[in-house]
Coordinates of N, CA, C and O in Angstrom, one line a residue:
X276 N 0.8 -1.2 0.0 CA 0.0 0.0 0.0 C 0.8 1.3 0.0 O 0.5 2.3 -0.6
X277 N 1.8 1.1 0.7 CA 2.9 2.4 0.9 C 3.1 2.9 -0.7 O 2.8 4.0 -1.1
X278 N 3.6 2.2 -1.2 CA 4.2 1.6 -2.5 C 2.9 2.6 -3.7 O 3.0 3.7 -4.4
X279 N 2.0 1.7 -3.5 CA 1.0 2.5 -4.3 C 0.7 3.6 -4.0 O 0.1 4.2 -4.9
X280 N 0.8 4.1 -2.9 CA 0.4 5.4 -2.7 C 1.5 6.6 -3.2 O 1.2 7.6 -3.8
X281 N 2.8 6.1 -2.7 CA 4.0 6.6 -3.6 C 3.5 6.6 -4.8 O 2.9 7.7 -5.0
X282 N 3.5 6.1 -5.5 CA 3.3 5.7 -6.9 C 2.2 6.8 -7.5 O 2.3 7.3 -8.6
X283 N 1.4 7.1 -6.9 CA 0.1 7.7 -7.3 C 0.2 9.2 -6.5 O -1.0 9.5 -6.4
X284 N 1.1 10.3 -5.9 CA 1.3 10.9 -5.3 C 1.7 12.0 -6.3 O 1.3 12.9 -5.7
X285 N 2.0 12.4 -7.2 CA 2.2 13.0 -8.5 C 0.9 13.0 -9.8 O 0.9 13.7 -10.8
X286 N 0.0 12.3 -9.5 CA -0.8 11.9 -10.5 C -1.6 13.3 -11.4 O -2.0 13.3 -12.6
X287 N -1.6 14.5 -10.2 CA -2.6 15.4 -10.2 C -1.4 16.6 -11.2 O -1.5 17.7 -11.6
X288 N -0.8 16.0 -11.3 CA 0.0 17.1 -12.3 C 0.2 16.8 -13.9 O 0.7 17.5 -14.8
X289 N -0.4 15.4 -14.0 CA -0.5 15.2 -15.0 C -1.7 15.4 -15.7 O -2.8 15.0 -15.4
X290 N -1.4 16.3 -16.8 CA -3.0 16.8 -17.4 C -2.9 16.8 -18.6 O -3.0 17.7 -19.3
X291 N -2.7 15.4 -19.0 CA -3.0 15.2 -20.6 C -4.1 13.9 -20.4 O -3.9 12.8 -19.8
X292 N -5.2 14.2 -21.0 CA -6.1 12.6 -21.0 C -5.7 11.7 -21.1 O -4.8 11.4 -21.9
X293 N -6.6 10.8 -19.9 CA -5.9 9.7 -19.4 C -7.5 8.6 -19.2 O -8.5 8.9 -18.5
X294 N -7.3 7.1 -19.9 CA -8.0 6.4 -19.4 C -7.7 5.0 -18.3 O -6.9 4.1 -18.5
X295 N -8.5 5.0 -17.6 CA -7.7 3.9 -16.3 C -8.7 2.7 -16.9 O -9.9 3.2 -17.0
X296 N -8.6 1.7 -17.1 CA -9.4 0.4 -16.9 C -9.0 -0.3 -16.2 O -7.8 -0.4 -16.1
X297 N -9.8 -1.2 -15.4 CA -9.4 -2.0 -14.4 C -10.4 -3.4 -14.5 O -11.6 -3.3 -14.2
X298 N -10.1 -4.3 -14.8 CA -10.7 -5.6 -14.3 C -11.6 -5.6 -12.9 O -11.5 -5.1 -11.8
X299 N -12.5 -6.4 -13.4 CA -13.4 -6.1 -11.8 C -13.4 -7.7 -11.0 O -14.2 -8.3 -10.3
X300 N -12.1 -8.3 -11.7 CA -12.3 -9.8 -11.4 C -10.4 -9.5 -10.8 O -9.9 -10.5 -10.4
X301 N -9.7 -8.5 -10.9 CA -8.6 -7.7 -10.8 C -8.2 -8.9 -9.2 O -8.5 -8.4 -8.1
X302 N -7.5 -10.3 -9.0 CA -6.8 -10.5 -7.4 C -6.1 -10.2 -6.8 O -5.8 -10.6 -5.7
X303 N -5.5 -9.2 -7.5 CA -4.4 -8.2 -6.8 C -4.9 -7.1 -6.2 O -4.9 -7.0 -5.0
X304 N -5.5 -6.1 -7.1 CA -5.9 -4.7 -6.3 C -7.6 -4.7 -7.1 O -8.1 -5.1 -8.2
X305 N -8.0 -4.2 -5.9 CA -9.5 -3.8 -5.9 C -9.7 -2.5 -6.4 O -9.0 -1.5 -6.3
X306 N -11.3 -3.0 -7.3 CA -11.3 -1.7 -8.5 C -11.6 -0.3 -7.6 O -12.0 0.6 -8.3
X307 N -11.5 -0.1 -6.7 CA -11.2 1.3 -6.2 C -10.1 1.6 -6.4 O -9.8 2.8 -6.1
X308 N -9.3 1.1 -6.8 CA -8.4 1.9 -7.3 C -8.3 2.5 -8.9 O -7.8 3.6 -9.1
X309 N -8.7 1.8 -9.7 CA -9.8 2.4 -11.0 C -9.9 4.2 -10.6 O -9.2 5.2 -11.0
X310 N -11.6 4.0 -9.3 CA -11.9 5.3 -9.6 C -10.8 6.2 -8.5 O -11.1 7.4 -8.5
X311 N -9.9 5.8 -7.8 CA -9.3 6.5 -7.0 C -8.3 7.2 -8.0 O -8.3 8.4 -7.9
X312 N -7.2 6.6 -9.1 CA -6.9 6.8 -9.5 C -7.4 8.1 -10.4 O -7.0 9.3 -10.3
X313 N -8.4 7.7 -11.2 CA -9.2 8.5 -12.2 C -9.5 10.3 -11.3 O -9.4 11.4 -11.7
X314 N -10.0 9.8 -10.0 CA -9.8 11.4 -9.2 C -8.7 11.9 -9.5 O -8.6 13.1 -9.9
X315 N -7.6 11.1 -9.3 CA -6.4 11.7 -8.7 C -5.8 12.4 -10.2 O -4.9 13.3 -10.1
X316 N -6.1 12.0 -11.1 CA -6.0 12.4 -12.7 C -7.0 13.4 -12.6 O -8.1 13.4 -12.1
X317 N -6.0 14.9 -13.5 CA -7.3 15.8 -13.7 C -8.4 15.5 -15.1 O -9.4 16.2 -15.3
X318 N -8.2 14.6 -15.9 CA -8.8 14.3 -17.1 C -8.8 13.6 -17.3 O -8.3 13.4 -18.4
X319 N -9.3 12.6 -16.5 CA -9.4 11.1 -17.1 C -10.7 10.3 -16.4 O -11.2 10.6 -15.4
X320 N -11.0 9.2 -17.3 CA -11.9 8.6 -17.4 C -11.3 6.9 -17.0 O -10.2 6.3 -17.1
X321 N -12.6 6.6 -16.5 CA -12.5 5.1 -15.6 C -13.7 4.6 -16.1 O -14.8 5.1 -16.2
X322 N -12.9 3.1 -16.4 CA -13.9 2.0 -17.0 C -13.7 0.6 -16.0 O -12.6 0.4 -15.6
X323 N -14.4 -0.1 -15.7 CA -14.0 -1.1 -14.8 C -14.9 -2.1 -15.9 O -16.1 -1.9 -16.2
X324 N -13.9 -3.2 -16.4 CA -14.2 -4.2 -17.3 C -14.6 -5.2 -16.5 O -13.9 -5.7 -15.6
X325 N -16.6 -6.0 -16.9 CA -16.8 -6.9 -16.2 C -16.4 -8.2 -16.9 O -16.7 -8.6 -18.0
X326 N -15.3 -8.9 -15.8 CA -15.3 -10.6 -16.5 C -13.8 -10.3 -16.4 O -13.0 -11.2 -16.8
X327 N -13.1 -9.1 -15.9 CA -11.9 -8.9 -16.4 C -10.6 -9.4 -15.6 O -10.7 -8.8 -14.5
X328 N -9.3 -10.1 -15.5 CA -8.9 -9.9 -14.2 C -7.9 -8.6 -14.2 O -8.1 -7.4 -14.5
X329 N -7.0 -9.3 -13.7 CA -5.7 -8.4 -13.8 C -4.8 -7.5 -15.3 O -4.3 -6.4 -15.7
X330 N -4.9 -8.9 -15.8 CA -4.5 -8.2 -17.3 C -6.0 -8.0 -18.1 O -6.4 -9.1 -18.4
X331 N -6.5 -7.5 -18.3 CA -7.7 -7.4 -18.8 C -7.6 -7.5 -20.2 O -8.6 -8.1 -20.6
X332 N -7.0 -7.2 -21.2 CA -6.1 -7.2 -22.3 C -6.5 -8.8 -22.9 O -7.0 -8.8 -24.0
X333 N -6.2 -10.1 -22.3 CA -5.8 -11.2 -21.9 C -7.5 -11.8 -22.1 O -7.9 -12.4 -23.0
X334 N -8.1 -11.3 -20.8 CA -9.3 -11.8 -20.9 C -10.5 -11.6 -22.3 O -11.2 -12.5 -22.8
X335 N -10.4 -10.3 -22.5 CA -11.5 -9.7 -23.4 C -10.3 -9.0 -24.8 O -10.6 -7.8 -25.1
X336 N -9.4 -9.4 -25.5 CA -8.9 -8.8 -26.6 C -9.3 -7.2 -27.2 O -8.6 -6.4 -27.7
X337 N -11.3 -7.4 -26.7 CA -11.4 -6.3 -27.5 C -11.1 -5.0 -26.4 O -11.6 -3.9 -26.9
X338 N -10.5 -4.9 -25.3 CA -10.2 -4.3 -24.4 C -9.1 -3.1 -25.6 O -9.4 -1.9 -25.8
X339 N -7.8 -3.8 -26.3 CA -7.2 -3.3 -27.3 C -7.6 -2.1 -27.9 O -7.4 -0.9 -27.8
X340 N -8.4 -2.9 -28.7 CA -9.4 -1.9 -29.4 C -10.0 -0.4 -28.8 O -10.2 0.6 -29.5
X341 N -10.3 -0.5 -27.4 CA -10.9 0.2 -26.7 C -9.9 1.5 -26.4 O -10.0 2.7 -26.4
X342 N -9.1 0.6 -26.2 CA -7.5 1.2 -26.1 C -6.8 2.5 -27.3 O -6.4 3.6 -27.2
X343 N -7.1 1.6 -28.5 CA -6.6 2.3 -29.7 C -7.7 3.5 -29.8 O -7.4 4.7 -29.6
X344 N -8.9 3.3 -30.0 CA -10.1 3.8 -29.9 C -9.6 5.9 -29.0 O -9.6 7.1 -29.3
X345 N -9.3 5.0 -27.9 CA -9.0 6.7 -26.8 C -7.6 7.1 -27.4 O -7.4 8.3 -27.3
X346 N -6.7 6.4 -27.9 CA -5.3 7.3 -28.2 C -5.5 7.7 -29.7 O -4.7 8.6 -30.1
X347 N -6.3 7.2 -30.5 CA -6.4 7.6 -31.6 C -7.9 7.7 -32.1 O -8.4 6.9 -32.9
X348 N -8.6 8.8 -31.6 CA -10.1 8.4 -31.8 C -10.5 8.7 -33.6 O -10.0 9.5 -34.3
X349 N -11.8 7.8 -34.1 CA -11.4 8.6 -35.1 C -12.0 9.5 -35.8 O -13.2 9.8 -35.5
X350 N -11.4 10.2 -36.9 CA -11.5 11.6 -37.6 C -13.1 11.6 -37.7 O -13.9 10.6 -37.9
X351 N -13.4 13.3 -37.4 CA -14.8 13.2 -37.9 C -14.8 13.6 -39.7 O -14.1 14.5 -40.2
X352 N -15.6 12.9 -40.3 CA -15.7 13.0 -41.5 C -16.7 14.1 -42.1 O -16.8 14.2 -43.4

């Protein structure tokens, strides 16, 4: 816990959009930290994927997609 809190103590200075997903099947860390994170971000968005664990990537592929989707959204036509 120390550790993550370290870790997440700078977060609020980062202000370029940002999205957090988190597995909600996650056995390591519990999805509060999803939206704890997403506070601590001034511009970012939280998704908590159901069915997902830790790598969520792994479980649901189209997780990727979702991924590409927010760093490259696309053009409006």
């Amino acid at each position: 816990p120390d550790r993550l809190a370290a870790a997440g103590e700078s977060l609020g200075r980062l202000v370029c959009p940002a999205l957090v997903l988190w597995g909600d099947r996650d056995p390591y860390l519990p999805t509060e930290f999803a939206h704890d994170y997403a506070r601590a971000l001034p511009n970012a968005e939280a998704e908590v994927l159901q069915g997902a664990g830790h790598w969520p990537w792994i479980d649901d592929p189209s997780v990727v997609d979702r991924v590409l989707g927010f760093i490259a959204p696309p053009s409006a036509a």
